Tab-separated table of C-alpha atoms in Angstrom:
chain	number	residue	atom	x	y	z
K	69	UNK	CA	19.033	73.348	162.721
K	70	UNK	CA	19.080	77.093	163.195
K	71	UNK	CA	15.811	78.959	163.671
K	72	UNK	CA	16.504	81.076	160.609
K	73	UNK	CA	16.902	77.977	158.481
K	74	UNK	CA	13.668	76.470	159.840
K	75	UNK	CA	11.774	79.676	158.974
K	76	UNK	CA	13.092	79.664	155.439
K	77	UNK	CA	10.105	80.321	153.083
K	78	UNK	CA	10.931	77.342	150.911
K	79	UNK	CA	11.019	75.034	153.903
K	80	UNK	CA	7.686	76.421	155.182
K	81	UNK	CA	6.066	75.899	151.789
K	82	UNK	CA	7.281	72.320	151.615
K	83	UNK	CA	6.084	71.663	155.150
K	84	UNK	CA	2.651	73.090	154.295
K	85	UNK	CA	2.304	70.839	151.265
K	86	UNK	CA	3.175	67.827	153.368
K	87	UNK	CA	0.578	68.729	156.001
K	88	UNK	CA	-2.100	69.310	153.372
K	89	UNK	CA	-1.380	65.955	151.756
K	90	UNK	CA	-1.571	64.235	155.132
K	91	UNK	CA	-4.895	65.951	155.847
K	92	UNK	CA	-6.329	64.859	152.521
K	93	UNK	CA	-5.201	61.337	153.152
K	94	UNK	CA	-6.926	61.320	156.534
K	95	UNK	CA	-10.142	62.654	155.009
K	96	UNK	CA	-10.068	60.067	152.248
K	97	UNK	CA	-9.830	57.323	154.849
K	98	UNK	CA	-12.879	58.686	156.759
K	99	UNK	CA	-15.141	59.433	153.775
K	100	UNK	CA	-16.531	56.597	151.671
K	101	UNK	CA	-15.285	56.495	148.129
K	102	UNK	CA	-17.796	57.833	145.620
K	103	UNK	CA	-18.642	55.204	143.038
K	104	UNK	CA	-21.059	55.886	140.221
K	105	UNK	CA	-23.315	52.877	139.702
K	106	UNK	CA	-25.882	51.902	137.060
K	107	UNK	CA	-29.246	53.482	137.700
K	108	UNK	CA	-31.147	50.186	137.559
K	109	UNK	CA	-28.847	48.703	140.171
K	110	UNK	CA	-29.360	51.641	142.525
K	111	UNK	CA	-33.126	51.626	142.063
K	112	UNK	CA	-33.458	47.892	142.599
K	113	UNK	CA	-31.349	48.134	145.729
K	114	UNK	CA	-33.685	50.820	147.066
K	115	UNK	CA	-36.702	48.634	146.337
K	116	UNK	CA	-35.052	45.729	148.140
K	117	UNK	CA	-34.556	47.922	151.192
K	118	UNK	CA	-38.211	48.965	151.064
K	119	UNK	CA	-39.349	45.350	150.811
K	120	UNK	CA	-37.615	44.452	154.074
K	121	UNK	CA	-38.972	47.656	155.692
K	122	UNK	CA	-35.534	49.219	156.088
K	123	UNK	CA	-37.041	52.620	155.449
K	124	UNK	CA	-34.030	54.742	156.345
K	125	UNK	CA	-31.774	52.853	153.945
K	126	UNK	CA	-34.449	52.893	151.251
K	127	UNK	CA	-34.809	56.676	151.490
K	128	UNK	CA	-31.051	57.150	151.126
K	129	UNK	CA	-30.931	54.732	148.205
K	130	UNK	CA	-33.738	56.484	146.321
K	131	UNK	CA	-32.054	59.813	146.955
K	132	UNK	CA	-28.844	58.352	145.526
K	133	UNK	CA	-30.686	57.424	142.327
K	134	UNK	CA	-31.791	61.035	141.959
K	135	UNK	CA	-28.308	62.335	142.794
K	136	UNK	CA	-26.327	60.133	140.434
K	137	UNK	CA	-28.804	60.079	137.529
K	138	UNK	CA	-30.876	63.271	137.853
K	139	UNK	CA	-32.076	63.321	134.226
K	140	UNK	CA	-33.209	59.704	133.943
K	141	UNK	CA	-36.781	58.447	134.185
K	142	UNK	CA	-35.621	56.443	137.187
K	143	UNK	CA	-34.791	59.645	139.021
K	144	UNK	CA	-38.385	60.813	138.612
K	145	UNK	CA	-39.660	57.490	139.930
K	146	UNK	CA	-37.173	57.656	142.789
K	147	UNK	CA	-38.433	61.095	143.839
K	148	UNK	CA	-41.962	59.769	144.198
K	149	UNK	CA	-40.794	56.590	145.904
K	150	UNK	CA	-38.730	58.600	148.364
K	151	UNK	CA	-41.902	60.479	149.334
K	152	UNK	CA	-43.783	57.198	149.699
K	153	UNK	CA	-41.104	55.661	151.923
K	154	UNK	CA	-41.107	58.751	154.139
K	155	UNK	CA	-44.865	58.334	154.431
K	156	UNK	CA	-44.476	54.659	155.341
K	157	UNK	CA	-41.911	55.661	157.976
K	158	UNK	CA	-44.437	58.133	159.486
K	159	UNK	CA	-42.228	61.045	158.409
K	160	UNK	CA	-45.211	62.973	157.147
K	161	UNK	CA	-43.570	66.390	156.915
K	162	UNK	CA	-40.697	65.002	154.827
K	163	UNK	CA	-43.163	63.141	152.629
K	164	UNK	CA	-45.217	66.289	152.007
K	165	UNK	CA	-42.098	68.305	151.128
K	166	UNK	CA	-40.998	65.617	148.673
K	167	UNK	CA	-44.475	65.450	147.128
K	168	UNK	CA	-44.670	69.220	146.772
K	169	UNK	CA	-41.362	69.079	144.891
K	170	UNK	CA	-42.556	66.224	142.681
K	171	UNK	CA	-45.812	68.018	141.822
K	172	UNK	CA	-43.961	71.229	140.980
K	173	UNK	CA	-41.349	69.493	138.820
K	174	UNK	CA	-43.540	66.923	137.084
K	175	UNK	CA	-47.109	68.259	136.677
K	176	UNK	CA	-47.690	66.091	133.608
K	177	UNK	CA	-46.293	62.861	134.999
K	178	UNK	CA	-48.432	59.750	134.664
K	179	UNK	CA	-48.339	59.303	138.449
K	180	UNK	CA	-49.322	62.873	139.278
K	181	UNK	CA	-52.784	61.826	140.539
K	182	UNK	CA	-51.144	59.484	143.018
K	183	UNK	CA	-48.802	62.249	144.157
K	184	UNK	CA	-51.764	64.516	144.947
K	185	UNK	CA	-53.564	61.660	146.692
K	186	UNK	CA	-50.547	60.653	148.778
K	187	UNK	CA	-50.015	64.263	149.863
K	188	UNK	CA	-53.639	64.466	151.018
K	189	UNK	CA	-53.306	61.177	152.897
K	190	UNK	CA	-50.099	62.388	154.569
K	191	UNK	CA	-52.159	65.243	156.014
K	192	UNK	CA	-55.115	62.958	156.771
K	193	UNK	CA	-52.984	60.597	158.849
K	194	UNK	CA	-52.055	63.508	161.125
K	195	UNK	CA	-55.610	64.461	162.081
K	196	UNK	CA	-55.845	64.860	165.844
K	197	UNK	CA	-58.755	64.712	168.283
K	198	UNK	CA	-61.312	67.515	168.318
K	199	UNK	CA	-59.854	68.952	171.487
K	200	UNK	CA	-56.819	70.252	169.592
K	201	UNK	CA	-56.175	72.671	166.728
K	202	UNK	CA	-57.633	71.451	163.430
K	203	UNK	CA	-55.268	73.146	160.956
K	204	UNK	CA	-54.010	69.784	159.694
K	205	UNK	CA	-57.598	68.557	159.305
K	206	UNK	CA	-58.404	71.509	157.047
K	207	UNK	CA	-55.256	70.906	154.999
K	208	UNK	CA	-56.303	67.275	154.622
K	209	UNK	CA	-59.774	68.334	153.501
K	210	UNK	CA	-58.325	70.765	150.946
K	211	UNK	CA	-55.975	68.075	149.640
K	212	UNK	CA	-58.717	65.462	149.329
K	213	UNK	CA	-60.999	67.901	147.524
K	214	UNK	CA	-58.120	68.711	145.197
K	215	UNK	CA	-57.842	65.039	144.260
K	216	UNK	CA	-61.559	64.790	143.489
K	217	UNK	CA	-61.593	68.048	141.532
K	218	UNK	CA	-58.499	67.343	139.453
K	219	UNK	CA	-58.891	63.592	138.961
K	220	UNK	CA	-62.614	62.772	139.321
K	221	UNK	CA	-62.321	59.576	137.268
K	222	UNK	CA	-59.160	58.289	138.889
K	223	UNK	CA	-58.947	55.281	141.166
K	224	UNK	CA	-58.158	57.654	144.053
K	225	UNK	CA	-61.285	59.824	143.801
K	226	UNK	CA	-63.624	57.318	145.461
K	227	UNK	CA	-61.452	56.900	148.542
K	228	UNK	CA	-60.866	60.653	148.655
K	229	UNK	CA	-64.641	61.257	148.685
K	230	UNK	CA	-65.060	58.832	151.562
K	231	UNK	CA	-62.326	60.523	153.548
K	232	UNK	CA	-63.824	63.948	152.767
K	233	UNK	CA	-67.006	62.866	154.562
K	234	UNK	CA	-65.025	61.628	157.550
K	235	UNK	CA	-62.926	64.804	157.638
K	236	UNK	CA	-65.974	67.056	157.486
K	237	UNK	CA	-67.562	65.070	160.307
K	238	UNK	CA	-64.404	65.624	162.332
K	239	UNK	CA	-64.460	69.382	161.719
K	240	UNK	CA	-68.141	69.497	162.603
K	241	UNK	CA	-67.298	67.694	165.830
K	242	UNK	CA	-64.796	70.417	166.642
K	243	UNK	CA	-67.431	73.117	166.113
K	244	UNK	CA	-69.850	71.204	168.335
K	245	UNK	CA	-67.233	70.882	171.058
K	246	UNK	CA	-66.640	74.627	171.055
K	247	UNK	CA	-70.366	75.360	170.917
K	248	UNK	CA	-71.072	73.168	173.937
K	249	UNK	CA	-68.222	74.868	175.770
K	250	UNK	CA	-69.787	78.289	175.168
K	251	UNK	CA	-73.189	76.932	176.136
K	252	UNK	CA	-71.902	75.682	179.500
K	253	UNK	CA	-70.519	79.164	180.114
K	254	UNK	CA	-73.939	80.586	179.169
K	255	UNK	CA	-72.370	82.493	176.262
K	256	UNK	CA	-75.314	81.570	174.078
K	257	UNK	CA	-74.736	83.943	171.180
K	258	UNK	CA	-71.255	82.494	170.626
K	259	UNK	CA	-72.689	78.978	170.983
K	260	UNK	CA	-75.409	79.713	168.426
K	261	UNK	CA	-72.800	80.823	165.886
K	262	UNK	CA	-70.930	77.526	166.252
K	263	UNK	CA	-74.063	75.400	165.947
K	264	UNK	CA	-75.160	77.356	162.879
K	265	UNK	CA	-71.749	76.722	161.308
K	266	UNK	CA	-72.344	72.978	161.658
K	267	UNK	CA	-75.786	73.235	160.056
K	268	UNK	CA	-74.689	75.485	157.200
K	269	UNK	CA	-71.212	74.164	156.362
K	270	UNK	CA	-71.403	70.527	157.462
K	271	UNK	CA	-75.038	69.742	156.720
K	272	UNK	CA	-74.326	66.135	155.641
K	273	UNK	CA	-72.576	65.135	158.862
K	274	UNK	CA	-73.906	63.167	161.812
K	275	UNK	CA	-73.738	66.228	164.070
K	276	UNK	CA	-76.630	68.150	162.501
K	277	UNK	CA	-79.479	66.767	164.699
K	278	UNK	CA	-77.602	67.650	167.883
K	279	UNK	CA	-76.666	71.074	166.477
K	280	UNK	CA	-80.362	71.828	165.855
K	281	UNK	CA	-81.299	70.721	169.369
K	282	UNK	CA	-78.506	72.810	170.913
K	283	UNK	CA	-79.831	75.791	168.983
K	284	UNK	CA	-83.243	75.178	170.521
K	285	UNK	CA	-81.644	75.108	173.976
K	286	UNK	CA	-79.761	78.355	173.410
K	287	UNK	CA	-82.794	80.150	171.950
K	288	UNK	CA	-84.874	79.067	174.941
K	289	UNK	CA	-82.145	80.257	177.317
K	290	UNK	CA	-82.158	83.653	175.595
K	291	UNK	CA	-85.972	83.822	175.690
K	292	UNK	CA	-86.304	83.742	171.887
K	293	UNK	CA	-89.216	81.323	171.761
K	294	UNK	CA	-90.194	81.788	168.070
K	295	UNK	CA	-86.675	80.887	166.877
K	296	UNK	CA	-86.579	77.923	169.231
K	297	UNK	CA	-89.916	76.658	167.869
K	298	UNK	CA	-88.889	77.192	164.243
K	299	UNK	CA	-85.617	75.329	164.799
K	300	UNK	CA	-87.404	72.483	166.569
K	301	UNK	CA	-89.773	72.238	163.616
K	302	UNK	CA	-86.846	71.894	161.236
K	303	UNK	CA	-85.367	69.229	163.513
K	304	UNK	CA	-88.666	67.332	163.615
K	305	UNK	CA	-89.140	67.520	159.854
K	306	UNK	CA	-85.672	66.221	159.009
K	307	UNK	CA	-85.063	63.863	161.950
K	308	UNK	CA	-88.513	62.934	163.302
K	309	UNK	CA	-87.359	59.755	165.062
K	310	UNK	CA	-84.211	61.094	166.684
K	311	UNK	CA	-83.631	61.431	170.411
K	312	UNK	CA	-82.574	65.037	169.788
K	313	UNK	CA	-86.047	65.841	168.467
K	314	UNK	CA	-87.620	64.178	171.489
K	315	UNK	CA	-85.394	66.292	173.742
K	316	UNK	CA	-86.338	69.502	171.937
K	317	UNK	CA	-90.022	68.644	172.186
K	318	UNK	CA	-89.732	67.931	175.895
K	319	UNK	CA	-87.909	71.223	176.396
K	320	UNK	CA	-90.566	73.269	174.599
K	321	UNK	CA	-93.722	71.408	175.575
K	322	UNK	CA	-92.834	70.017	178.987
K	323	UNK	CA	-94.354	66.527	178.808
K	324	UNK	CA	-97.063	67.066	176.200
K	325	UNK	CA	-97.762	63.974	174.053
K	326	UNK	CA	-95.392	63.943	171.088
K	327	UNK	CA	-97.795	61.790	169.026
K	328	UNK	CA	-100.796	64.078	169.424
K	329	UNK	CA	-99.843	67.761	169.182
K	330	UNK	CA	-102.407	70.512	169.688
K	331	UNK	CA	-103.653	72.173	166.518
K	332	UNK	CA	-102.267	75.519	167.620
K	333	UNK	CA	-98.929	74.095	168.751
K	334	UNK	CA	-95.677	74.871	166.932
K	335	UNK	CA	-95.382	71.095	166.571
K	336	UNK	CA	-98.326	71.045	164.195
K	337	UNK	CA	-96.119	72.875	161.668
K	338	UNK	CA	-93.742	69.967	161.675
K	339	UNK	CA	-96.490	67.383	161.284
K	340	UNK	CA	-98.071	69.336	158.433
K	341	UNK	CA	-94.738	69.264	156.564
K	342	UNK	CA	-94.372	65.511	157.072
K	343	UNK	CA	-97.960	64.529	156.297
């Protein structure tokens, strides 16, 4: 065949159509055929995958429910279930994104309280030790408080309240860790601010007695005896049997009998409050 005949426009067009058809055929062999299936069948298949803990397959199956039947009630259920499966698979970020979407799209849904609760728990499960940044802990606390505020009579509020206490104790522990760090460096003003934060913002946590004692230590180190005595009095009034109170007393009185304070001693203020 001559070159001029091969470059004939009609021949080129025909050749192009053949190549395109071959390309489409190759793609159709690689890509699975799209088949629309009944929504109940898709949803039940996703639940089956979840039951056998095949989380990856379950996520894809729930997403397929939403994709094929976006306006059905099953699609709404599938959105929430997809978030739950991501949570079960420890994919907390994906779960939170899915829950944010569900809450935005379905604020009046009957399962909305659970969506708020699951989002808070997805943050809660990511809480790290006090030696690291506590941004996630604060997000968990905000989420748990949101559950209690919005759904105080729901079945999730009681557990949320319990986890709020644990989360606050964790945040107080972080403040104590930083305060002790400053105290070791003899940066007592910075330490005092941290210990005061524990007393003022986390006053129901287990860290308060130590925070009061550490304040006494820092005030003594700075030579502010009246503040040290006043703080020790507060510690003695609220936690009279604690080791932290005994330590504060020993620091201020240097071996004087704790059970028989002098009438003019700062300790007599504490005993007058108690008795």
